[in-house]
Amino acid sequence: MSPLEEITDPIITRSRDVPKLYLRAPLDSARADLLSWYDQHKRSLPWRDINDPWSTWVSEIMLQQTRVSSVLDYFDRFMDRFPTPRDLAEAEWDEVASLWAGLGYYSRARNLWEGAKQVVERHHGKVPQTLTEIKALKGVGPYTAGAICSIAFDQPTPIVDGNVMRVFARLYCVTEEMRSAPAQKIFWRLASDWAEGERPGDLNQAIMELGATVCTPKSPTCLFCPLRDVCRASHEADPLSFPVRERKGVKRAHESWLSIVISRPVNRSGERREYALLPRPQSGLLGGQWSLPMKRREGIGAPLEGEFNEWFSELSVVTPKVKSVSIKHAFTHKEWSLWAHVIELEETDDLTLPNEVKWLEITDIDRLALGGPSLKMMLAVGVELKRRRGSGR
């Protein structure tokens, strides 16, 4: 079985399934031009030029749906603490999540953590070298597997991400809608063709680098592109017409929630306060993150005071609220409207809170993986937490 067949099943199987596309010059010379450009202009990134499969794996997981600039500091901190898969496998989840806090999509971190455990259990703590074994690791799909094999092990395995699709769509004038099955077959076949040759890892990174820095979505700088002479779109069409996208408006489901930002004094002066937080279930939206106490409601508009009072009676909250605040938080396909009351307890107040609630000071909360809605809510009421991705700022 060829690397292409192994990595892309069942999307693509054989070259006859893909329409014949052509460049304006031989592929070998185009590869050479691109590699020459990459050697001169590639960005200096901490996971490059070290040939370490663990670093490649971590960086590719972090970079999924995240800008390079956002990943840089996270990568260094994460690798300082977890320089090997074994170090990550032996860590507690809360510590892993705290080092991921602010990057979002925490399922990526959990999958990486569980994948590291698989490496320890199945491969004696070393990232395996075969495509089949790498694909069997938790959270590793065709793209990540191809990246590890090509970048870390110099194997001619293809990778396809948004940057790669955009570059190929313009080079070859791919007219199929980019996310469609026919287009995916084309992109994976082209990626396989380009990866065959010297330095497949650098070649894959060069295509992604070109898409990220030159062949950008809205303002490609074709004048400085090393592949300008072979690009069909630059000669026969408008590069901005590619890739072809099916424009769909994002329709988000709406949910309403009640919440409380509840605190109590740590010392007699009340200058230091701690806040009630609890962990969310490991699976589902915001899985494994920490959250303010929340309660789903059926209403659409602002809640009546009675809704809060009924909930507070269950929690034995008798202290009047200090203030109220409302926020909205958008996920990819869902939007939450949250209404919260701020409650400042006295030292003697007694509550009936869930057993998993923990009282934490600001310095402790800053080290936790606090879910975006709770982070945004606490900032909105004036709690001086560190701002990070997910806070809406």
Short mmCIF file of C-alpha atoms in Angstrom, two decimals:
data_model
loop_
_atom_site.label_atom_id
_atom_site.label_comp_id
_atom_site.label_asym_id
_atom_site.label_seq_id
_atom_site.Cartn_x
_atom_site.Cartn_y
_atom_site.Cartn_z
CA MET A 1 0.00 0.00 0.00
CA SER A 2 1.38 3.42 -0.94
CA PRO A 3 1.71 6.22 1.65
CA LEU A 4 -1.08 8.10 -0.12
CA GLU A 5 -3.50 5.19 0.03
CA GLU A 6 -2.66 4.52 3.65
CA ILE A 7 -3.00 8.08 4.84
CA THR A 8 -6.10 9.20 3.02
CA ASP A 9 -8.41 6.21 3.05
CA PRO A 10 -11.30 6.26 2.30
CA ILE A 11 -11.19 9.70 0.63
CA ILE A 12 -8.84 8.70 -2.16
CA THR A 13 -7.51 5.40 -3.42
CA ARG A 14 -5.88 5.53 -6.83
CA SER A 15 -4.67 8.23 -9.19
CA ARG A 16 -7.26 7.30 -11.82
CA ASP A 17 -9.91 8.66 -9.45
CA VAL A 18 -8.47 12.17 -9.83
CA PRO A 19 -8.79 14.40 -12.89
CA LYS A 20 -5.51 15.16 -14.65
CA LEU A 21 -4.22 18.59 -13.70
CA TYR A 22 -1.10 20.28 -14.88
CA LEU A 23 1.41 22.96 -13.98
CA ARG A 24 2.92 25.41 -16.44
CA ALA A 25 6.35 23.79 -15.93
CA PRO A 26 7.81 20.43 -14.80
CA LEU A 27 7.06 19.53 -11.18
CA ASP A 28 10.71 18.81 -10.34
CA SER A 29 11.81 22.34 -11.19
CA ALA A 30 8.85 23.81 -9.28
CA ARG A 31 9.80 21.76 -6.21
CA ALA A 32 13.39 22.98 -6.45
CA ASP A 33 12.31 26.62 -6.74
CA LEU A 34 10.01 26.28 -3.73
CA LEU A 35 12.67 24.62 -1.56
CA SER A 36 15.20 27.29 -2.50
CA TRP A 37 12.71 29.99 -1.51
CA TYR A 38 11.91 28.17 1.76
CA ASP A 39 15.59 27.92 2.71
CA GLN A 40 15.95 31.69 2.33
CA HIS A 41 12.64 32.97 3.68
CA LYS A 42 11.20 30.49 6.19
CA ARG A 43 10.23 31.88 9.55
CA SER A 44 12.31 30.89 12.55
CA LEU A 45 9.97 28.75 14.64
CA PRO A 46 10.96 26.75 17.74
CA TRP A 47 9.73 23.43 16.38
CA ARG A 48 11.61 23.68 13.09
CA ASP A 49 14.98 22.18 12.13
CA ILE A 50 15.24 19.90 15.19
CA ASN A 51 13.99 16.60 13.69
CA ASP A 52 12.22 15.65 16.89
CA PRO A 53 8.94 13.77 16.30
CA TRP A 54 7.57 14.76 19.72
CA SER A 55 8.09 18.48 19.03
CA THR A 56 6.51 18.06 15.60
CA TRP A 57 3.52 16.29 17.10
CA VAL A 58 2.97 18.88 19.84
CA SER A 59 3.36 21.82 17.45
CA GLU A 60 0.98 20.40 14.86
CA ILE A 61 -1.70 19.76 17.48
CA MET A 62 -1.30 23.27 18.89
CA LEU A 63 -1.44 24.83 15.43
CA GLN A 64 -4.78 23.27 14.55
CA GLN A 65 -7.25 26.16 14.16
CA THR A 66 -4.78 28.47 15.92
CA ARG A 67 -2.46 31.19 14.63
CA VAL A 68 1.29 30.64 14.81
CA SER A 69 1.73 33.83 16.83
CA SER A 70 -0.64 32.48 19.49
CA VAL A 71 1.21 29.17 19.74
CA LEU A 72 4.80 30.36 20.22
CA ASP A 73 4.76 31.03 23.96
CA TYR A 74 2.52 28.07 24.68
CA PHE A 75 4.82 25.69 22.81
CA ASP A 76 7.93 26.75 24.72
CA ARG A 77 6.23 26.47 28.12
CA PHE A 78 4.65 23.14 27.25
CA MET A 79 7.89 21.62 25.98
CA ASP A 80 9.87 22.92 28.95
CA ARG A 81 7.51 21.05 31.25
CA PHE A 82 6.88 18.01 29.01
CA PRO A 83 10.03 17.47 26.92
CA THR A 84 9.10 13.84 26.22
CA PRO A 85 5.87 11.85 25.78
CA ARG A 86 6.58 10.12 29.09
CA ASP A 87 6.69 13.44 30.95
CA LEU A 88 3.25 14.30 29.60
CA ALA A 89 1.84 10.82 30.19
CA GLU A 90 2.82 10.93 33.86
CA ALA A 91 1.28 14.37 34.49
CA GLU A 92 -2.12 15.06 36.04
CA TRP A 93 -4.78 16.42 33.71
CA ASP A 94 -5.24 19.67 35.62
CA GLU A 95 -1.58 20.55 35.11
CA VAL A 96 -1.79 19.72 31.41
CA ALA A 97 -4.94 21.80 31.03
CA SER A 98 -3.39 24.72 32.91
CA LEU A 99 -0.48 24.88 30.45
CA TRP A 100 -2.99 24.75 27.60
CA ALA A 101 -5.26 27.39 29.15
CA GLY A 102 -6.13 30.05 26.59
CA LEU A 103 -5.32 28.01 23.47
CA GLY A 104 -8.87 26.69 23.30
CA TYR A 105 -10.18 23.42 21.88
CA TYR A 106 -9.12 21.52 24.99
CA SER A 107 -10.00 18.18 23.43
CA ARG A 108 -6.74 18.59 21.50
CA ALA A 109 -4.80 18.69 24.76
CA ARG A 110 -6.67 15.71 26.18
CA ASN A 111 -6.07 13.68 23.04
CA LEU A 112 -2.38 14.59 23.11
CA TRP A 113 -2.19 13.56 26.77
CA GLU A 114 -3.88 10.24 26.06
CA GLY A 115 -1.76 9.74 22.94
CA ALA A 116 1.39 10.21 25.03
CA LYS A 117 0.16 7.48 27.36
CA GLN A 118 -0.29 5.19 24.35
CA VAL A 119 3.28 5.92 23.27
CA VAL A 120 4.54 4.91 26.71
CA GLU A 121 2.39 1.79 26.85
CA ARG A 122 2.91 0.58 23.27
CA HIS A 123 6.23 2.06 22.12
CA HIS A 124 8.40 2.37 25.24
CA GLY A 125 8.00 6.15 25.34
CA LYS A 126 9.23 6.85 21.82
CA VAL A 127 7.05 8.23 19.03
CA PRO A 128 6.72 5.42 16.45
CA GLN A 129 8.06 5.87 12.93
CA THR A 130 5.49 4.10 10.78
CA LEU A 131 2.44 5.82 9.40
CA THR A 132 0.11 3.06 10.59
CA GLU A 133 1.36 3.23 14.18
CA ILE A 134 1.25 7.03 14.28
CA LYS A 135 -2.29 7.12 12.91
CA ALA A 136 -3.36 4.74 15.69
CA LEU A 137 -2.49 7.33 18.35
CA LYS A 138 -5.32 9.26 19.98
CA GLY A 139 -6.23 12.44 18.15
CA VAL A 140 -3.83 11.89 15.23
CA GLY A 141 -5.52 12.19 11.84
CA PRO A 142 -4.14 12.02 8.29
CA TYR A 143 -2.72 15.55 8.37
CA THR A 144 -0.86 15.17 11.68
CA ALA A 145 0.37 11.70 10.79
CA GLY A 146 1.69 12.96 7.47
CA ALA A 147 3.39 15.91 9.15
CA ILE A 148 5.17 13.72 11.72
CA CYS A 149 6.30 11.16 9.15
CA SER A 150 7.54 13.70 6.64
CA ILE A 151 9.01 16.36 8.93
CA ALA A 152 10.50 14.15 11.65
CA PHE A 153 11.28 10.99 9.67
CA ASP A 154 11.79 12.34 6.14
CA GLN A 155 9.14 10.06 4.66
CA PRO A 156 7.27 11.13 1.47
CA THR A 157 3.87 11.40 3.12
CA PRO A 158 1.42 14.11 2.00
CA ILE A 159 -0.27 16.68 4.21
CA VAL A 160 -3.28 18.82 3.38
CA ASP A 161 -4.47 21.78 5.43
CA GLY A 162 -6.08 25.10 4.55
CA ASN A 163 -2.83 26.66 3.37
CA VAL A 164 -1.98 23.66 1.20
CA MET A 165 -5.44 23.61 -0.37
CA ARG A 166 -5.25 27.31 -1.19
CA VAL A 167 -1.81 27.00 -2.82
CA PHE A 168 -2.80 23.97 -4.90
CA ALA A 169 -6.18 25.45 -5.85
CA ARG A 170 -4.38 28.44 -7.35
CA LEU A 171 -1.44 26.57 -8.88
CA TYR A 172 -3.75 24.17 -10.72
CA CYS A 173 -6.99 26.21 -10.97
CA VAL A 174 -8.99 23.60 -9.08
CA THR A 175 -12.63 24.45 -9.79
CA GLU A 176 -14.27 21.98 -7.39
CA GLU A 177 -15.62 23.35 -4.09
CA MET A 178 -12.64 23.03 -1.74
CA ARG A 179 -14.36 20.92 0.95
CA SER A 180 -16.09 18.58 -1.47
CA ALA A 181 -15.00 14.97 -1.86
CA PRO A 182 -13.76 15.51 -5.46
CA ALA A 183 -11.63 18.48 -4.35
CA GLN A 184 -10.22 16.55 -1.40
CA LYS A 185 -9.19 13.73 -3.72
CA ILE A 186 -7.42 16.24 -5.92
CA PHE A 187 -5.62 17.98 -3.05
CA TRP A 188 -4.39 14.74 -1.48
CA ARG A 189 -3.21 13.43 -4.85
CA LEU A 190 -1.35 16.66 -5.57
CA ALA A 191 0.16 16.69 -2.07
CA SER A 192 1.37 13.13 -2.65
CA ASP A 193 2.93 14.06 -5.99
CA TRP A 194 4.77 17.05 -4.48
CA ALA A 195 6.00 15.03 -1.47
CA GLU A 196 7.74 12.49 -3.72
CA GLY A 197 11.34 13.61 -3.95
CA GLU A 198 14.14 14.99 -1.82
CA ARG A 199 13.40 16.65 1.53
CA PRO A 200 9.69 15.79 1.74
CA GLY A 201 9.37 17.30 5.22
CA ASP A 202 10.84 20.63 4.14
CA LEU A 203 8.74 20.53 0.99
CA ASN A 204 5.53 20.07 2.99
CA GLN A 205 6.51 22.89 5.33
CA ALA A 206 7.42 25.08 2.35
CA ILE A 207 3.94 24.72 0.85
CA MET A 208 2.34 25.63 4.18
CA GLU A 209 4.77 28.52 4.63
CA LEU A 210 3.96 29.82 1.17
CA GLY A 211 0.24 29.73 1.95
CA ALA A 212 0.72 31.43 5.30
CA THR A 213 3.02 34.25 4.18
CA VAL A 214 2.68 34.79 0.40
CA CYS A 215 -0.31 32.97 -1.08
CA THR A 216 -2.63 34.38 1.57
CA PRO A 217 -6.45 34.25 1.41
CA LYS A 218 -7.25 37.89 0.67
CA SER A 219 -4.05 39.62 -0.41
CA PRO A 220 -1.60 37.22 -2.08
CA THR A 221 1.72 38.83 -2.97
CA CYS A 222 2.12 37.06 -6.30
CA LEU A 223 5.03 39.29 -7.31
CA PHE A 224 7.20 37.64 -4.65
CA CYS A 225 5.94 34.08 -5.11
CA PRO A 226 8.61 31.54 -6.12
CA LEU A 227 5.94 29.62 -8.05
CA ARG A 228 4.53 32.61 -9.92
CA ASP A 229 5.73 31.40 -13.32
CA VAL A 230 4.10 27.97 -12.95
CA CYS A 231 0.87 29.13 -11.28
CA ARG A 232 -2.09 28.83 -13.60
CA ALA A 233 -4.28 31.23 -11.61
CA SER A 234 -1.73 34.05 -11.87
CA HIS A 235 -1.68 33.67 -15.68
CA GLU A 236 -5.12 32.39 -16.62
CA ALA A 237 -7.49 33.65 -13.91
CA ASP A 238 -7.80 35.71 -10.75
CA PRO A 239 -5.96 34.09 -7.81
CA LEU A 240 -8.62 35.49 -5.48
CA SER A 241 -11.17 33.28 -7.24
CA PHE A 242 -9.47 30.25 -5.72
CA PRO A 243 -10.07 28.14 -3.77
CA VAL A 244 -13.74 27.82 -4.67
CA ARG A 245 -15.84 28.01 -1.53
CA GLU A 246 -19.49 27.39 -0.88
CA ARG A 247 -20.57 30.41 1.08
CA LYS A 248 -22.81 29.50 3.98
CA GLY A 249 -23.92 31.72 6.77
CA VAL A 250 -23.03 30.44 10.22
CA LYS A 251 -26.19 29.44 12.02
CA ARG A 252 -25.55 29.15 15.71
CA ALA A 253 -27.85 27.41 18.14
CA HIS A 254 -28.74 29.60 21.09
CA GLU A 255 -28.70 28.64 24.76
CA SER A 256 -29.46 30.64 27.89
CA TRP A 257 -27.70 30.11 31.21
CA LEU A 258 -27.84 31.43 34.75
CA SER A 259 -24.59 31.82 36.65
CA ILE A 260 -23.18 33.16 39.89
CA VAL A 261 -19.86 34.79 40.58
CA ILE A 262 -19.70 33.93 44.26
CA SER A 263 -16.82 34.85 46.53
CA ARG A 264 -15.90 34.83 50.20
CA PRO A 265 -13.11 36.52 52.18
CA VAL A 266 -9.81 34.75 52.78
CA ASN A 267 -8.61 37.03 55.58
CA ARG A 268 -10.25 39.22 58.18
CA SER A 269 -9.75 42.43 56.22
CA GLY A 270 -11.51 40.95 53.20
CA GLU A 271 -8.80 42.27 50.87
CA ARG A 272 -8.26 38.80 49.49
CA ARG A 273 -11.20 36.80 48.24
CA GLU A 274 -11.65 33.33 46.80
CA TYR A 275 -14.21 32.24 44.22
CA ALA A 276 -16.34 29.13 43.84
CA LEU A 277 -15.49 27.10 40.74
CA LEU A 278 -16.15 23.54 39.71
CA PRO A 279 -14.86 21.22 36.97
CA ARG A 280 -17.06 20.50 33.99
CA PRO A 281 -17.59 16.91 32.79
CA GLN A 282 -14.67 15.54 30.81
CA SER A 283 -16.70 15.09 27.63
CA GLY A 284 -18.79 17.60 25.70
CA LEU A 285 -18.49 21.35 25.24
CA LEU A 286 -15.78 22.87 27.48
CA GLY A 287 -15.03 19.34 28.67
CA GLY A 288 -12.46 19.12 31.46
CA GLN A 289 -12.32 22.88 32.04
CA TRP A 290 -13.29 24.81 35.15
CA SER A 291 -16.44 26.87 35.37
CA LEU A 292 -18.51 29.14 37.52
CA PRO A 293 -21.66 27.47 38.90
CA MET A 294 -24.13 27.53 35.99
CA LYS A 295 -27.65 26.40 35.33
CA ARG A 296 -29.29 25.94 31.94
CA ARG A 297 -32.59 27.74 31.46
CA GLU A 298 -35.32 27.46 28.86
CA GLY A 299 -36.11 31.15 28.46
CA ILE A 300 -34.84 33.37 25.67
CA GLY A 301 -34.96 36.88 27.12
CA ALA A 302 -33.53 38.17 30.37
CA PRO A 303 -34.44 35.95 33.36
CA LEU A 304 -36.89 37.05 35.99
CA GLU A 305 -35.59 37.56 39.50
CA GLY A 306 -37.62 34.56 40.60
CA GLU A 307 -35.49 32.24 38.46
CA PHE A 308 -32.40 33.23 40.40
CA ASN A 309 -34.21 33.16 43.75
CA GLU A 310 -35.42 29.61 43.15
CA TRP A 311 -31.89 28.48 42.33
CA PHE A 312 -30.42 30.38 45.27
CA SER A 313 -32.85 28.73 47.68
CA GLU A 314 -31.49 25.36 46.56
CA LEU A 315 -27.97 26.58 47.31
CA SER A 316 -28.93 28.22 50.63
CA VAL A 317 -27.73 31.59 49.33
CA VAL A 318 -29.26 34.33 51.47
CA THR A 319 -26.75 37.11 50.91
CA PRO A 320 -28.19 39.72 48.54
CA LYS A 321 -26.51 40.14 45.21
CA VAL A 322 -23.99 42.94 44.76
CA LYS A 323 -24.72 43.46 41.07
CA SER A 324 -25.84 41.67 37.95
CA VAL A 325 -24.18 41.34 34.57
CA SER A 326 -24.90 39.63 31.26
CA ILE A 327 -22.60 38.51 28.47
CA LYS A 328 -22.71 36.56 25.23
CA HIS A 329 -20.18 33.93 24.23
CA ALA A 330 -20.00 32.48 20.73
CA PHE A 331 -18.71 29.02 19.96
CA THR A 332 -18.32 27.74 16.40
CA HIS A 333 -21.91 26.55 16.06
CA LYS A 334 -23.49 27.73 19.28
CA GLU A 335 -23.99 30.95 21.20
CA TRP A 336 -24.59 31.30 24.92
CA SER A 337 -26.37 34.16 26.64
CA LEU A 338 -25.37 34.22 30.29
CA TRP A 339 -26.85 36.21 33.13
CA ALA A 340 -24.98 36.27 36.42
CA HIS A 341 -25.47 37.64 39.89
CA VAL A 342 -22.38 38.64 41.84
CA ILE A 343 -22.59 37.40 45.45
CA GLU A 344 -20.08 38.41 48.09
CA LEU A 345 -20.41 36.17 51.11
CA GLU A 346 -19.49 36.95 54.67
CA GLU A 347 -17.18 34.59 56.51
CA THR A 348 -20.04 33.01 58.43
CA ASP A 349 -22.26 32.28 55.45
CA ASP A 350 -22.95 28.62 54.84
CA LEU A 351 -23.79 27.27 51.40
CA THR A 352 -25.11 24.04 49.96
CA LEU A 353 -22.79 23.84 46.97
CA PRO A 354 -21.94 20.72 44.93
CA ASN A 355 -19.19 18.59 46.46
CA GLU A 356 -16.84 19.21 43.54
CA VAL A 357 -16.80 22.99 44.11
CA LYS A 358 -13.42 24.41 45.06
CA TRP A 359 -12.71 27.82 46.55
CA LEU A 360 -9.81 29.38 44.69
CA GLU A 361 -7.95 32.67 44.80
CA ILE A 362 -7.10 34.67 41.69
CA THR A 363 -3.52 33.38 41.57
CA ASP A 364 -4.84 29.80 41.55
CA ILE A 365 -7.53 30.54 38.96
CA ASP A 366 -4.93 32.05 36.60
CA ARG A 367 -3.22 28.64 36.51
CA LEU A 368 -6.42 26.73 35.71
CA ALA A 369 -8.03 25.92 32.40
CA LEU A 370 -10.96 28.26 32.95
CA GLY A 371 -13.65 27.98 30.29
CA GLY A 372 -14.15 30.96 28.01
CA PRO A 373 -17.67 31.91 29.19
CA SER A 374 -16.59 31.89 32.86
CA LEU A 375 -13.41 33.80 32.11
CA LYS A 376 -15.36 36.42 30.19
CA MET A 377 -17.96 36.67 32.95
CA MET A 378 -15.40 37.12 35.73
CA LEU A 379 -13.58 39.80 33.76
CA ALA A 380 -16.92 41.54 33.12
CA VAL A 381 -17.63 41.82 36.85
CA GLY A 382 -14.18 43.18 37.61
CA VAL A 383 -12.24 40.14 38.81
CA GLU A 384 -8.64 40.91 37.91
CA LEU A 385 -7.69 37.74 36.09
CA LYS A 386 -5.07 37.51 33.37
CA ARG A 387 -6.57 38.15 29.95
CA ARG A 388 -6.08 35.45 27.39
CA ARG A 389 -7.72 33.90 24.35
CA GLY A 390 -11.32 33.17 25.24
CA SER A 391 -11.85 36.38 27.18
CA GLY A 392 -13.30 38.19 24.20
CA ARG A 393 -10.53 40.76 24.15
#
